[in-house]
Each structure stands twice: as structure tokens, then as C-alpha cells.
């Protein structure tokens, strides 16, 4: 609402004019005389009476603080009074109470009204009930915190406690909250609360859940505690506010079976309203989803991060933990410890014997290494060890060598082993893959020596820095002269074994440096901020190619392009994509953008907004390299992706039971949340057969086609007709 703040009227006439205006507004309004020391209310319109249930005569000459109550925030009260006294414009939301004592969120806007001499005479306040909107925001924030807690591996008990705490602190009514979850026999398996201790909860009359119980699953069950012994006992003996009644809502499984109850114990006799019912419905749905994804997270995490044969953490677990160390700036070393006799043991006693040897080695390492921050994981036919801190590997070598002094019991036979060890030190300048690779190179050197031996990775660091500087210096030239080109790798439909689309891959053949691997120049482009220019150049080249084929009446297929996370969050990202796309007339269904699974962790809400806007343009998005970090499981159903791309590291290890189970789980997960799974890195006929058996609809890899130039893709499309045209 815009008000002319310099109306040439006397103060009385100005007041009468404001009253007329106030009575015509379709929201609650108050008029306050700024010259009145008590800031008394001079006028309240009918909408204000409807909003607060106060009659007009009950608020005249009162201060707006008449609406304050027990849970009204003191700081917000001070803020409101300060702006009223100064007559400055302000918009704020404050918890107010009606005459009957019902709380509501009041969105107040202050409009200073000046006379013709520019002096403020009155303040016009407009008030709106934004309770439902504010509660929805609170639940959305709670939802984010719950999923973040799940990602942080918090147990279910602590998550239920978190939900109970937030309800008690931020709900508009004074309540105690409890959450009870039941097993299949309807025995309590977990309970969440914040204020109420368990011994008090046990004294309360809860809704009884038994196998024979019959419930209206959409109802809210009410109980009156005012005349019960528990009410008096609790308030007298436990220094808690009296409980007047309770509202209980069933928590259901996705199969609509009762899995628990959410109970709010009221400290007043407030009537249950529709807004409370809506709130309870959203809370129970949130709890249901939290239970489901917490359990799936635990199951998937074990499948993803533990070796099925040894039950040791696997290399994926090791990578995740070391990544966390690198993120926090930790130093340390990593070592690959290989038993020289491993292959002979496997040949003599079988693969299970080899796994048993590694398990026994890990157990001894835990016993001998007296250090807190140690990682011990299986890595193929070796153990990979990580220790953080400013320490030297040689400090621990004698402890590691103790493994060889006592024989291992393998298939009831005592077996002595020798160790070959390759290690490297690490800091933030290295990636996890580089750390493992360097340790592996050092291990190759150690294997050339007899007996127990270890080697450290060494490299000419100056050479590497020079190479990086040359790439940085050539990036700008390469962009200006469009040296970056797009290669296309076909995606294959597993039902028809026909090409159904392409993934666009960036390639750079520098006029000065020659061919440069994307693994080298893309991280540098991200660090220097050039990656968005590369992305947009690749995007434009794809559109030029598709437009050319359309103009010539030729067949086109969807093309997907990887987008760097740094570019994705650039403020100009959507504008750049739309401007580039609008230069052509390619239908949006032939364009897909691929982003890595880590994007939602940077800013989940912003990521969702960006993806929603891309979807509105008709551009679908895929989540790339899914499963590498398992960071996005909780958020995945909320993001508008159409595809999940299974990372090549899982596909390449599908002959291992654990990896096979992970791929199977991801394919089922994608199907259940209406997304399409795409497998990456298919290199063998056996991998294709396993993926087809699991119901994976499509994939890509060297088994079908290597990335090819646009000219080769032209030939492929023009010579290979789809099955329905043959």
C-alpha cells in the first residue's frame, strides 16, 4: 500500500481522513498518535477486531502491547516499540494473542503519516495473520535440519529429540512434545522428547497402540487431563507446567501401517483448530520420511562403505573420510600395505582365505597402532591405512612390521607373511584419488625389493607447478580462439541396443600445449573462474550442431552437458543458459544438463529453485556420478531430476557382491522416485548383462562407443537408423 505522506490537512482532519481510509482497508489497521507518550491506539478498524477478537472499545487508548503474551519475543517487542516511537517505516512479524488467548503470527507494517510540514503526526499500522505461512516456513527449516542430521549420521533417537525440541521451542502454543516409534510387535523401539523426561512420560496417559487397535488413521485423538491425577502430580512434583490435554496423531509407514505416534501435551485449554491439524499432518509426514530415509541411509551406507567379504571399511569409506580431513585442512599420510604372499594364499586356499588374511591384518593393526585418528580399509588385495597429523610414517613402521612376527592362521595353517608398503604424505593440495594413486606408485617401487620394504612417493613438484601455470596462461587464449570442442559419447537404450542420446564431453587441443586431459584443465578452470565460459562455449557448440541438423531435416537425439558446480551457483547461470538457448530454435527436450550430487549440500534451497526454473524452460537435469559420496539421498526426492547416473566406479566393480547390491539399490531407488537410471563406464558384455538383469534402462561406455567427434556422431546418426525405421 502506498500512502501520500504529505497531505495538507490539519491534525484532526488528517485523523478523520485516516479513519475513513482505515475502515475501507481489507486488513486489520490501527492508528497511533506518535506524540502520545504511551503510543495509545486511537482507532481500530473492524478487520482488526475480527483478527484479534478484541472489541473496538477494548483497544482504544491501549498500547499495542495488549496483544503480547507468554511466548511473544521480547526483542521483537522492543523493535516494534522503537520504530513506533521514532515513526520510521518497518515491517516485522510478531507472535500476538487474541482476546481468547489464541496465539497467531501477526505481520505488521508501520506507515508514518506526515502533515504538510513534513512532520509525522500518526502511525498507521496494518496487521495480517500469517500463522500458516510462518508455521510452514518453520517446518521447511526443520525438514532441512532433520535431513542434515541424517546426512551427519545422527541416530534415530537424536533425530526424534531434535524434532521434539523444535516443536516445543517454535510452535505457537505452549506444549510438551513426545514421539514414540513401535516395532512390528507394537513395542516401543525409540522415543523422542525434549523437556519431558522418560519417567514423567511413563506417568502420562498415552494413546494405546496394540495389534488389535483399530484407528481412524487421518484423525487427531484428543484427551482431557484437567481432572486426572497425572495432571496435578506432574505440576506439583516435577516443576513442570500443568498439562491440560493432549493431541495425538498417528505416524504411518508408506504402506499406511501405524509405526508410531506424535503427541503434543497442551499447557492450556486451547481448542484444536484446522491450522493445528494441518501442522500435525505435516509433522507426522516429516517424521515418516525421516524414519524411512534414516533407515535407508544406514543400509546404503553399509553396502557402500563396507566390504562384504571382510566386513572392513572399503575404499569408498576411506575416500570419504580422507576427503573430510582435507576439507578441514588436516595433514597426514596414507599407506597401502600389501601382503606379498596374498596371491599364493588365494591360489592355495581360495579367495575367502585371502579376505581372512586381510581381516586378521586389520585386527592386528588396530591393536598395534596406538593412535586416535586412524583409518583402516580394504583396497583390493591390500590394506590402505590413513593417519592424520604432522607425523612421519617411519614413526609407525616398527609397529606395522610387528604384523609379520607372529604367523597368521589361514585355513588352520600357520602362515608367515612379508609386507610391501607404499605411502605418501598429504595436505589440501591433493585430492583423495591423487593420494591413493601416489601411494600405489610408491607400492610398485616397494614390490621390486625383497623382504619387508616400504617406499615414499616422490615427484618433481616444480614440474607440476610449471605445467599448471602453462595451462592457466593458455586458458584465456583457448577461450578467445574457441579451441575447446565437444566430443559426444552415445547413450544406449538397453532394450533396443540403439543410440538414444549423447553425453557431451569437453576436449581441448591447445595450439601450444597439444592435447590436455580434462582431468588437468577442468579443476584449474574451476579455480580460475573460467569454467563457466567453457560450459557456455560447449553449450553453444551443441546447439549449433543440433540446429544445423534440424535445418537440414536430419534426425537429432537429446544431448546432455556436464555443468560445473561452480558455474551452477553463479548468479548469472540461469540468465546465461537462457540467453544462449534462445539464440537457437532447438526444442528443449533435446537438451539435458548434468550436475554432480554434491550441489544440494552447498545451498539446497537455491539448488532446488535453479532446477525448478530449468524445468520450467523445458530443460531436464540429471544427477551425475551418483553414489560416490552418498550425500544427497535425503534430498533426492525433493529435487526435479529426471535421471540418476550411476558412477562408473560402481559399474566397474559389479562382480563384487557389495557393489552389485549398491547398483541394484540405486536402480530400484530411481524407479521408485520416478527417475531413470543411466549406467556409466560399461566396458564388458558381462556388465551389460548384469545391468539388463537389474532393469537398468540405459547406459554408456567403451563397450558400445568411445567419445567421438561431432563429425563421427553425424555419420553415426545418418547411417544408423532407429529400429522402428528399419
XYZ file of C-alpha atoms in Angstrom:
726
model
C 0.000 0.000 0.000
C 1.338 3.442 -0.960
C 0.257 6.481 1.076
C 0.805 10.124 0.231
C 2.835 11.206 3.259
C 2.346 14.973 2.858
C -1.441 15.521 2.907
C -2.208 19.254 3.549
C -4.732 18.757 6.362
C -4.980 19.821 9.981
C -4.194 17.134 12.526
C -7.868 16.496 13.326
C -8.873 16.400 9.672
C -5.893 14.185 8.951
C -7.037 11.804 11.685
C -10.579 11.692 10.260
C -9.186 11.006 6.808
C -7.055 8.171 8.195
C -10.081 6.680 9.970
C -12.016 6.662 6.707
C -9.092 5.034 4.913
C -8.577 2.519 7.727
C -12.210 1.390 7.688
C -12.025 0.703 3.961
C -8.904 -1.480 4.114
C -9.374 -5.272 3.950
C -6.796 -5.928 6.666
C -6.561 -5.060 10.334
C -5.451 -1.456 10.921
C -4.624 0.740 13.913
C -3.996 4.479 14.166
C -1.495 5.625 16.795
C -0.669 9.204 17.789
C 3.119 9.449 17.693
C 3.006 12.483 20.017
C 1.311 10.413 22.712
C 3.951 9.197 25.167
C 2.051 5.934 25.708
C 1.564 5.405 21.950
C -2.108 4.781 22.611
C -4.377 3.305 19.982
C -6.781 5.982 18.688
C -8.679 3.839 16.201
C -9.033 0.171 15.197
C -10.984 -0.903 12.126
C -13.476 -3.827 12.028
C -10.929 -6.169 10.437
C -8.655 -5.669 13.443
C -11.481 -6.727 15.763
C -12.094 -9.800 13.596
C -8.377 -10.650 13.651
C -7.849 -10.252 17.413
C -11.436 -10.769 18.797
C -10.937 -7.555 20.807
C -13.875 -5.152 20.573
C -13.061 -1.640 19.417
C -13.730 -0.079 22.818
C -11.370 -2.590 24.462
C -8.325 -1.423 22.488
C -8.931 2.333 22.277
C -6.437 4.198 24.490
C -4.495 0.943 24.981
C -0.985 0.230 23.760
C -0.436 -2.406 21.039
C 1.345 -4.423 23.707
C -2.138 -5.512 24.793
C -1.663 -8.252 22.176
C 1.535 -9.585 23.759
C 1.569 -12.921 25.544
C 3.761 -15.539 27.158
C 5.663 -16.525 24.007
C 5.932 -13.075 22.443
C 9.600 -12.385 21.794
C 10.969 -9.547 23.962
C 13.454 -8.409 21.335
C 10.691 -8.141 18.727
C 8.552 -6.149 21.193
C 11.440 -3.719 21.723
C 11.997 -3.455 17.977
C 8.317 -2.674 17.343
C 8.127 -0.048 20.112
C 11.367 1.574 18.973
C 10.081 2.046 15.421
C 6.705 3.283 16.707
C 8.384 5.949 18.837
C 10.669 7.070 16.023
C 7.918 6.923 13.425
C 10.125 5.034 10.989
C 8.724 2.616 8.396
C 9.076 -1.027 9.355
C 7.722 -4.480 8.551
C 8.030 -7.270 11.103
C 6.321 -10.463 12.258
C 5.494 -10.938 15.935
C 3.642 -13.612 17.923
C 0.468 -11.990 19.245
C -2.568 -13.286 21.128
C -6.301 -12.827 20.611
C -8.584 -11.798 23.434
C -9.414 -15.516 23.997
C -5.697 -16.319 24.319
C -5.095 -17.972 20.935
C -1.648 -17.200 19.544
C -1.149 -16.098 15.936
C 1.711 -14.694 13.877
C 0.953 -11.057 13.159
C 2.680 -9.460 10.164
C 2.739 -5.723 10.974
C 3.682 -2.871 8.642
C 4.253 0.644 10.052
C 3.324 3.601 7.810
C 4.364 7.032 9.199
C 1.830 9.761 8.227
C 3.141 13.351 7.905
C 1.361 16.690 7.701
C 2.048 19.340 5.074
C 5.049 20.486 7.124
C 6.632 17.026 6.771
C 6.143 16.317 10.484
C 4.947 12.856 11.482
C 1.592 13.038 13.245
C 0.366 9.446 13.237
C 1.496 5.928 12.527
C -0.892 3.713 10.601
C -0.344 0.010 11.372
C -1.625 -2.732 9.052
C -1.887 -6.251 10.502
C -2.242 -9.648 8.812
C -2.499 -13.179 10.229
C 0.421 -15.090 8.635
C 0.355 -18.030 11.052
C 0.038 -20.804 8.477
C 2.703 -19.305 6.248
C 5.098 -18.857 9.196
C 4.490 -22.394 10.514
C 5.118 -23.790 7.032
C 8.442 -21.936 6.907
C 9.342 -23.362 10.313
C 8.548 -26.899 9.173
C 10.574 -26.388 5.995
C 13.520 -25.252 8.113
C 13.037 -28.204 10.485
C 12.903 -30.558 7.494
C 16.253 -29.218 6.301
C 17.776 -29.674 9.778
C 16.417 -33.232 10.056
C 17.863 -34.316 6.708
C 21.129 -32.608 7.563
C 21.206 -34.607 10.809
C 20.580 -37.810 8.838
C 23.447 -36.940 6.499
C 25.653 -36.379 9.535
C 24.872 -39.956 10.576
C 22.904 -38.922 13.677
C 20.952 -41.860 15.122
C 17.167 -42.003 15.008
C 16.849 -41.213 18.728
C 18.698 -37.900 18.378
C 16.647 -37.000 15.283
C 13.382 -37.558 17.177
C 14.730 -35.453 20.053
C 15.608 -32.704 17.564
C 12.068 -32.666 16.151
C 10.568 -32.569 19.666
C 12.865 -29.698 20.656
C 11.985 -27.564 17.640
C 8.244 -28.142 18.119
C 8.377 -27.064 21.763
C 10.523 -24.003 21.045
C 8.801 -22.660 17.953
C 5.177 -23.810 17.904
C 2.698 -21.024 18.651
C 1.206 -22.885 21.585
C 2.797 -23.956 24.884
C 3.214 -27.706 24.500
C 5.380 -30.622 25.526
C 6.149 -32.999 22.687
C 6.849 -36.731 22.582
C 7.373 -39.100 19.664
C 7.027 -42.855 20.105
C 8.037 -45.371 17.430
C 6.999 -49.032 17.570
C 8.359 -52.282 16.162
C 6.196 -54.884 14.401
C 5.006 -56.186 17.783
C 3.996 -52.634 18.793
C 6.712 -52.471 21.423
C 8.446 -49.101 21.811
C 11.726 -49.188 19.869
C 12.552 -45.481 20.048
C 11.215 -42.422 21.830
C 11.935 -38.742 21.298
C 11.314 -35.872 23.715
C 12.816 -32.535 24.736
C 11.510 -31.236 28.078
C 9.698 -34.267 29.467
C 11.990 -36.929 30.985
C 11.139 -40.579 30.378
C 9.907 -41.220 33.929
C 7.362 -38.402 33.539
C 6.245 -39.614 30.109
C 5.616 -43.055 31.602
C 3.109 -41.488 34.021
C 1.098 -39.873 31.228
C -1.952 -41.431 29.651
C -0.828 -42.040 26.062
C -2.884 -43.356 23.177
C -2.573 -47.143 23.453
C -1.277 -48.937 20.359
C -1.735 -52.737 20.153
C -2.032 -55.259 17.311
C -5.791 -55.279 17.879
C -6.190 -51.489 17.866
C -8.474 -50.016 15.250
C -7.901 -46.375 14.369
C -9.082 -43.669 12.053
C -5.650 -43.029 10.573
C -6.436 -39.471 9.493
C -7.853 -38.373 12.850
C -6.323 -36.394 15.706
C -7.054 -38.039 19.076
C -7.800 -35.652 21.951
C -7.546 -36.276 25.697
C -8.554 -34.045 28.610
C -6.092 -34.124 31.533
C -7.634 -31.386 33.685
C -9.416 -33.765 36.062
C -6.806 -36.542 36.126
C -4.350 -37.350 38.948
C -1.424 -37.227 36.484
C -2.045 -33.536 35.806
C -1.772 -32.491 39.466
C 1.084 -34.916 40.158
C 3.249 -33.623 37.316
C 2.804 -29.937 38.085
C 3.368 -30.415 41.835
C 6.255 -32.903 41.886
C 8.299 -32.296 38.741
C 8.403 -28.479 38.440
C 6.593 -28.606 35.105
C 3.644 -26.589 33.877
C 0.279 -28.264 34.255
C -0.855 -30.400 31.326
C -4.459 -29.630 30.391
C -4.842 -32.064 27.491
C -3.147 -33.804 24.574
C -3.397 -34.076 20.789
C -2.140 -37.331 19.282
C -1.586 -38.066 15.603
C -0.624 -41.461 14.188
C 2.674 -41.806 12.336
C 2.204 -44.097 9.344
C 4.535 -46.077 7.115
C 4.436 -45.642 3.314
C 2.246 -48.786 3.392
C -0.255 -46.918 5.624
C 0.542 -49.010 8.697
C 0.929 -47.481 12.164
C 4.606 -47.078 13.074
C 4.303 -44.581 15.942
C 2.532 -41.622 17.487
C 3.240 -37.905 17.806
C 1.726 -36.371 20.954
C 1.529 -32.687 21.897
C 0.662 -32.134 25.593
C -1.031 -28.747 25.936
C -0.311 -26.421 28.832
C -3.547 -24.518 28.199
C -7.048 -25.425 27.106
C -6.674 -24.135 23.557
C -9.230 -25.514 21.135
C -7.895 -27.705 18.281
C -8.192 -25.694 15.061
C -7.727 -26.536 11.407
C -4.342 -24.816 11.419
C -3.229 -27.194 14.214
C -4.486 -30.207 12.259
C -2.555 -29.075 9.192
C 0.554 -28.642 11.332
C 0.240 -32.113 12.870
C -0.277 -33.659 9.430
C 2.911 -32.080 8.103
C 4.887 -33.065 11.195
C 3.861 -36.731 11.035
C 4.699 -36.825 7.319
C 8.121 -35.330 8.107
C 8.712 -37.956 10.810
C 7.631 -40.729 8.430
C 10.107 -39.548 5.776
C 12.859 -39.100 8.372
C 12.408 -42.700 9.567
C 12.389 -44.042 6.023
C 15.488 -42.216 4.839
C 17.422 -42.708 8.081
C 16.937 -46.466 7.760
C 17.788 -46.439 4.041
C 20.816 -44.293 4.757
C 22.130 -46.822 7.270
C 21.510 -49.730 4.883
C 23.002 -47.999 1.862
C 25.946 -46.692 3.840
C 26.858 -50.194 4.956
C 26.515 -51.532 1.416
C 28.508 -48.649 0.015
C 31.233 -48.356 2.591
C 31.912 -51.881 3.836
C 33.493 -54.838 2.103
C 31.193 -57.867 2.026
C 33.991 -60.452 2.367
C 35.900 -58.932 5.290
C 33.299 -56.557 6.755
C 36.095 -53.969 6.757
C 35.515 -50.391 5.574
C 36.164 -50.293 1.822
C 37.984 -47.809 -0.383
C 34.856 -45.648 -0.756
C 34.714 -45.239 3.015
C 38.410 -44.383 3.065
C 37.960 -41.747 0.351
C 35.019 -40.153 2.159
C 36.861 -39.901 5.480
C 40.086 -38.566 3.973
C 38.029 -36.029 1.986
C 36.653 -34.732 5.282
C 40.204 -34.443 6.627
C 41.283 -32.491 3.548
C 38.257 -30.196 3.834
C 39.299 -29.222 7.363
C 42.929 -28.678 6.319
C 44.382 -31.764 8.007
C 47.857 -33.123 7.231
C 48.832 -36.787 7.401
C 49.940 -39.811 5.444
C 48.306 -42.686 3.582
C 49.905 -46.096 3.075
C 48.937 -49.152 1.047
C 50.062 -52.294 2.919
C 50.248 -55.368 0.699
C 50.948 -58.907 1.939
C 53.460 -60.290 -0.573
C 52.061 -63.803 -0.231
C 48.424 -62.821 -0.863
C 48.104 -64.357 -4.342
C 49.766 -67.608 -3.223
C 47.362 -67.874 -0.272
C 44.404 -67.330 -2.605
C 45.753 -69.964 -5.014
C 46.209 -72.461 -2.151
C 43.093 -71.859 -0.071
C 40.719 -69.733 -2.152
C 39.546 -66.101 -2.161
C 37.919 -66.406 1.264
C 41.346 -67.185 2.715
C 42.744 -64.009 1.179
C 39.892 -61.989 2.713
C 40.518 -63.702 6.065
C 44.182 -62.699 5.925
C 43.260 -59.046 5.360
C 40.767 -59.165 8.277
C 43.423 -60.544 10.619
C 45.906 -57.904 9.437
C 43.355 -55.150 10.151
C 42.705 -56.519 13.647
C 46.421 -56.519 14.456
C 46.861 -53.008 13.101
C 44.110 -51.732 15.397
C 45.861 -53.413 18.304
C 49.408 -52.268 17.497
C 48.788 -48.695 16.320
C 48.312 -46.557 19.413
C 46.710 -43.543 17.727
C 43.239 -41.982 17.759
C 42.759 -40.807 14.176
C 43.447 -43.905 12.090
C 41.615 -45.295 9.050
C 41.964 -48.968 8.121
C 40.162 -50.114 4.972
C 40.321 -52.842 2.371
C 41.769 -51.858 -1.008
C 41.645 -54.773 -3.473
C 44.226 -57.294 -2.206
C 45.745 -54.864 0.306
C 45.016 -52.739 3.345
C 45.005 -48.962 2.968
C 45.956 -47.046 6.095
C 45.398 -43.358 6.814
C 46.668 -41.412 9.815
C 46.230 -37.662 10.233
C 48.548 -35.253 11.989
C 52.004 -33.801 11.478
C 53.722 -37.161 11.897
C 56.131 -39.272 9.902
C 55.348 -42.719 8.516
C 58.603 -44.113 9.886
C 57.327 -43.377 13.404
C 54.764 -46.147 12.890
C 56.721 -48.520 10.644
C 58.058 -50.650 13.500
C 54.520 -51.084 14.865
C 53.273 -52.077 11.397
C 56.161 -54.507 10.903
C 55.087 -56.347 14.083
C 52.322 -57.881 11.941
C 54.902 -60.208 10.388
C 56.452 -61.560 13.610
C 53.574 -63.880 14.511
C 52.100 -66.299 11.956
C 48.538 -65.912 10.693
C 46.144 -68.838 10.989
C 44.870 -69.424 7.447
C 42.652 -72.464 6.813
C 44.029 -73.927 10.079
C 47.601 -73.496 8.833
C 50.157 -71.134 10.355
C 51.340 -68.753 7.650
C 54.051 -66.106 7.819
C 53.909 -63.099 5.508
C 56.069 -60.191 4.388
C 54.820 -56.689 3.690
C 55.294 -54.283 0.803
C 54.237 -50.721 1.672
C 53.881 -47.583 -0.440
C 52.997 -44.310 1.238
C 52.616 -40.595 0.622
C 52.054 -37.547 2.771
C 49.031 -35.374 2.086
C 47.628 -31.890 2.557
C 44.905 -29.819 0.890
C 46.870 -29.579 -2.362
C 45.990 -33.218 -3.165
C 42.724 -34.958 -3.958
C 41.864 -38.326 -2.448
C 42.390 -40.045 -5.795
C 45.829 -38.445 -6.084
C 46.725 -39.624 -2.577
C 45.782 -43.219 -3.394
C 47.467 -43.046 -6.798
C 50.701 -41.756 -5.294
C 50.653 -44.491 -2.644
C 50.085 -47.049 -5.386
C 53.069 -45.772 -7.384
C 55.230 -45.977 -4.258
C 53.965 -49.538 -3.639
C 55.106 -50.535 -7.142
C 58.608 -49.404 -6.205
C 58.479 -51.291 -2.878
C 57.442 -54.506 -4.653
C 60.734 -54.526 -6.525
C 62.613 -55.100 -3.272
C 62.777 -58.324 -1.286
C 61.514 -58.896 2.255
C 59.607 -56.252 4.203
C 60.033 -52.961 2.376
C 58.460 -49.509 2.123
C 58.775 -46.592 -0.269
C 57.588 -42.979 -0.232
C 56.106 -41.289 -3.296
C 58.424 -38.653 -4.786
C 57.722 -36.186 -7.529
C 59.308 -33.147 -9.058
C 56.834 -30.594 -7.700
C 58.325 -27.738 -9.744
C 57.453 -29.567 -12.949
C 53.847 -29.868 -11.858
C 53.595 -26.168 -10.950
C 55.061 -25.149 -14.303
C 52.550 -27.354 -16.096
C 49.635 -25.801 -14.155
C 50.863 -22.262 -14.854
C 51.123 -23.028 -18.580
C 47.528 -24.270 -18.561
C 46.365 -21.142 -16.696
C 48.173 -18.902 -19.181
C 46.681 -20.689 -22.196
C 43.071 -20.857 -20.927
C 42.165 -17.291 -21.914
C 43.743 -17.731 -25.383
C 41.921 -21.031 -25.858
C 38.558 -19.482 -24.994
C 39.123 -16.470 -27.236
C 40.043 -18.710 -30.191
C 37.442 -21.369 -29.319
C 39.964 -24.181 -29.043
C 37.552 -26.150 -26.865
C 35.451 -28.638 -28.796
C 32.718 -31.081 -27.883
C 33.057 -34.840 -28.169
C 29.926 -36.947 -27.937
C 29.585 -40.326 -26.230
C 26.432 -42.216 -27.237
C 23.934 -43.384 -24.647
C 22.462 -46.789 -25.431
C 18.926 -47.989 -24.763
C 19.337 -51.457 -23.215
C 16.064 -52.742 -24.669
C 16.741 -51.890 -28.311
C 20.569 -51.545 -28.075
C 20.083 -48.371 -30.111
C 21.573 -44.939 -29.548
C 19.035 -42.856 -27.598
C 21.149 -39.765 -26.967
C 24.622 -38.397 -26.269
C 26.693 -37.045 -23.426
C 28.778 -34.031 -24.469
C 32.364 -34.072 -23.185
C 34.729 -31.108 -23.266
C 38.052 -31.553 -25.111
C 40.969 -29.139 -25.531
C 43.700 -29.486 -28.118
C 45.874 -26.469 -27.352
C 47.747 -24.895 -30.270
C 50.720 -24.548 -27.922
C 50.477 -27.387 -25.389
C 48.792 -30.051 -27.504
C 46.024 -32.278 -26.162
C 45.323 -31.618 -22.455
C 43.299 -34.061 -20.367
C 40.049 -32.686 -18.899
C 41.244 -34.030 -15.542
C 44.004 -31.413 -15.703
C 42.364 -28.324 -17.157
C 38.860 -28.540 -15.657
C 39.999 -28.220 -11.982
C 42.235 -25.309 -13.000
C 39.377 -23.687 -14.942
C 37.193 -24.001 -11.833
C 39.859 -22.425 -9.639
C 40.369 -19.501 -12.061
C 36.666 -18.899 -12.760
C 36.978 -19.826 -16.452
C 34.800 -22.909 -16.187
C 31.537 -21.079 -16.887
C 32.930 -19.752 -20.175
C 33.940 -23.293 -21.150
C 30.494 -24.624 -20.194
C 28.725 -21.939 -22.248
C 31.009 -22.445 -25.249
C 30.303 -26.187 -25.160
C 26.573 -25.471 -24.762
C 26.627 -23.161 -27.786
C 28.502 -25.719 -29.903
C 25.926 -28.386 -29.062
C 23.065 -26.059 -30.032
C 24.805 -25.077 -33.292
C 25.130 -28.747 -34.219
C 21.533 -29.628 -33.329
C 20.203 -26.539 -35.133
C 22.213 -27.411 -38.244
C 20.748 -30.911 -38.366
C 17.228 -29.582 -37.838
C 17.679 -27.054 -40.643
C 18.769 -29.877 -42.948
C 15.859 -32.110 -41.946
C 18.082 -34.640 -40.221
C 17.353 -36.719 -37.135
C 18.510 -35.398 -33.769
C 18.728 -37.020 -30.328
C 18.941 -35.498 -26.837
C 22.370 -34.261 -25.770
C 23.373 -33.846 -22.124
C 26.100 -31.473 -20.940
C 28.004 -31.526 -17.644
C 27.737 -28.278 -15.699
C 30.393 -27.440 -13.130
C 29.034 -26.871 -9.586
C 30.926 -23.541 -9.526
C 29.071 -22.411 -12.650
C 25.737 -23.806 -11.419
C 25.751 -21.421 -8.440
C 26.983 -18.412 -10.428
C 24.398 -15.570 -10.103
C 24.254 -15.291 -13.916
C 23.913 -19.050 -14.555
C 20.213 -19.157 -15.462
C 20.421 -15.947 -17.479
C 23.462 -17.238 -19.399
C 21.817 -20.580 -20.142
C 18.566 -18.966 -21.261
C 20.282 -16.311 -23.408
C 22.409 -18.941 -25.151
C 19.445 -21.275 -25.609
C 17.215 -18.505 -27.024
C 19.669 -17.834 -29.856
C 18.561 -21.106 -31.442
C 15.338 -22.945 -32.181
C 16.203 -26.322 -30.714
C 13.286 -27.887 -28.777
C 14.209 -28.017 -25.070
C 13.543 -31.773 -24.824
C 16.770 -32.319 -26.782
C 18.893 -30.644 -24.081
C 19.803 -32.051 -20.676
C 22.141 -30.640 -18.056
C 24.125 -32.893 -15.706
C 25.201 -31.765 -12.243
C 27.060 -33.681 -9.544
C 25.242 -34.972 -6.443
C 27.045 -32.504 -4.158
C 25.217 -29.393 -5.452
C 22.345 -29.603 -2.898
C 24.749 -29.549 0.034
C 26.094 -26.117 -0.917
C 22.677 -24.465 -0.806
C 19.786 -26.905 -1.083
C 17.029 -24.306 -1.414
C 18.879 -22.377 -4.104
C 19.697 -25.576 -5.983
C 16.018 -26.534 -5.968
C 14.994 -23.070 -7.230
C 17.511 -23.260 -10.099
C 16.429 -26.779 -11.075
C 12.745 -25.771 -10.944
C 13.401 -22.818 -13.258
C 15.315 -25.027 -15.713
C 12.399 -27.456 -15.669
C 10.046 -24.550 -16.411
C 12.145 -23.827 -19.511
C 11.662 -27.460 -20.536
C 15.290 -28.404 -19.839
C 15.664 -31.641 -17.873
C 18.525 -32.288 -15.452
C 20.455 -35.404 -14.449
C 22.353 -36.098 -11.250
C 25.840 -37.219 -12.268
C 28.250 -39.635 -10.523
C 25.502 -40.688 -8.107
C 26.671 -42.713 -5.122
C 30.266 -41.501 -4.869
C 29.580 -39.576 -1.645
C 26.030 -40.706 -0.797
C 25.351 -37.138 0.297
C 22.067 -36.464 -1.444
C 19.823 -39.431 -0.565
C 17.676 -37.403 1.846
C 17.193 -34.562 -0.627
C 16.890 -36.526 -3.857
C 13.077 -36.950 -3.953
C 12.657 -33.188 -3.490
C 14.810 -32.200 -6.470
C 13.352 -32.248 -10.011
C 15.881 -34.563 -11.618
C 14.794 -36.887 -14.430
C 17.872 -39.140 -14.422
C 20.334 -40.697 -11.984
C 23.718 -41.561 -13.497
C 25.341 -44.477 -11.676
C 29.030 -43.732 -11.179
C 31.465 -45.839 -13.221
C 33.325 -46.922 -10.076
C 30.283 -48.986 -9.044
C 29.682 -50.417 -12.519
C 33.313 -51.480 -12.899
C 33.147 -53.423 -9.604
C 29.770 -55.107 -10.128
C 31.371 -58.541 -9.889
C 31.800 -57.836 -6.173
C 28.624 -58.685 -4.178
C 28.620 -55.376 -2.307
C 28.953 -53.286 -5.459
C 26.286 -55.350 -7.234
C 23.904 -54.710 -4.330
C 24.600 -50.972 -4.462
C 23.871 -50.764 -8.198
C 20.684 -52.782 -7.688
C 19.596 -50.449 -4.877
C 20.245 -47.306 -6.933
C 18.245 -48.663 -9.903
C 15.311 -49.523 -7.619
C 15.592 -46.149 -5.871
C 15.472 -44.320 -9.211
C 12.430 -46.313 -10.314
C 10.575 -45.697 -7.040
C 11.040 -41.922 -7.213
C 10.085 -41.738 -10.912
C 13.612 -41.172 -12.230
C 15.608 -43.028 -14.877
C 18.890 -44.758 -14.037
C 21.769 -44.424 -16.531
C 24.881 -46.564 -16.002
C 28.309 -45.077 -16.811
C 31.587 -46.776 -17.703
C 30.259 -50.025 -19.213
C 33.259 -51.870 -20.620
C 32.263 -55.544 -20.849
C 29.463 -57.722 -22.108
C 29.096 -59.148 -18.589
C 28.480 -55.709 -17.093
C 25.791 -55.034 -19.707
C 24.087 -58.347 -18.959
C 24.042 -57.658 -15.200
C 22.607 -54.172 -15.733
C 19.904 -55.518 -18.066
C 19.040 -58.172 -15.499
C 18.675 -55.480 -12.831
C 16.295 -53.494 -15.043
C 18.616 -50.575 -15.807
C 17.093 -48.883 -18.890
C 20.190 -47.327 -20.483
C 23.903 -46.639 -20.194
C 27.139 -45.654 -21.882
C 30.736 -46.805 -22.011
C 33.596 -48.078 -24.130
C 31.795 -51.395 -24.658
C 29.486 -49.501 -27.016
C 31.295 -46.358 -28.145
C 34.173 -44.166 -27.080
C 33.615 -40.386 -27.098
C 33.605 -39.262 -30.744
C 33.902 -36.038 -32.681
C 30.781 -34.278 -33.944
C 31.631 -35.414 -37.490
C 31.710 -39.040 -36.352
C 28.438 -38.520 -34.494
C 26.973 -37.138 -37.739
C 27.963 -40.325 -39.551
C 26.593 -42.491 -36.758
C 23.198 -40.796 -36.839
C 22.999 -40.755 -40.640
C 23.976 -44.397 -41.100
C 22.316 -45.997 -38.073
C 18.557 -45.747 -38.363
C 16.415 -46.415 -35.295
C 14.812 -49.857 -35.035
C 11.336 -48.606 -35.954
C 12.643 -47.269 -39.286
C 14.446 -50.453 -40.328
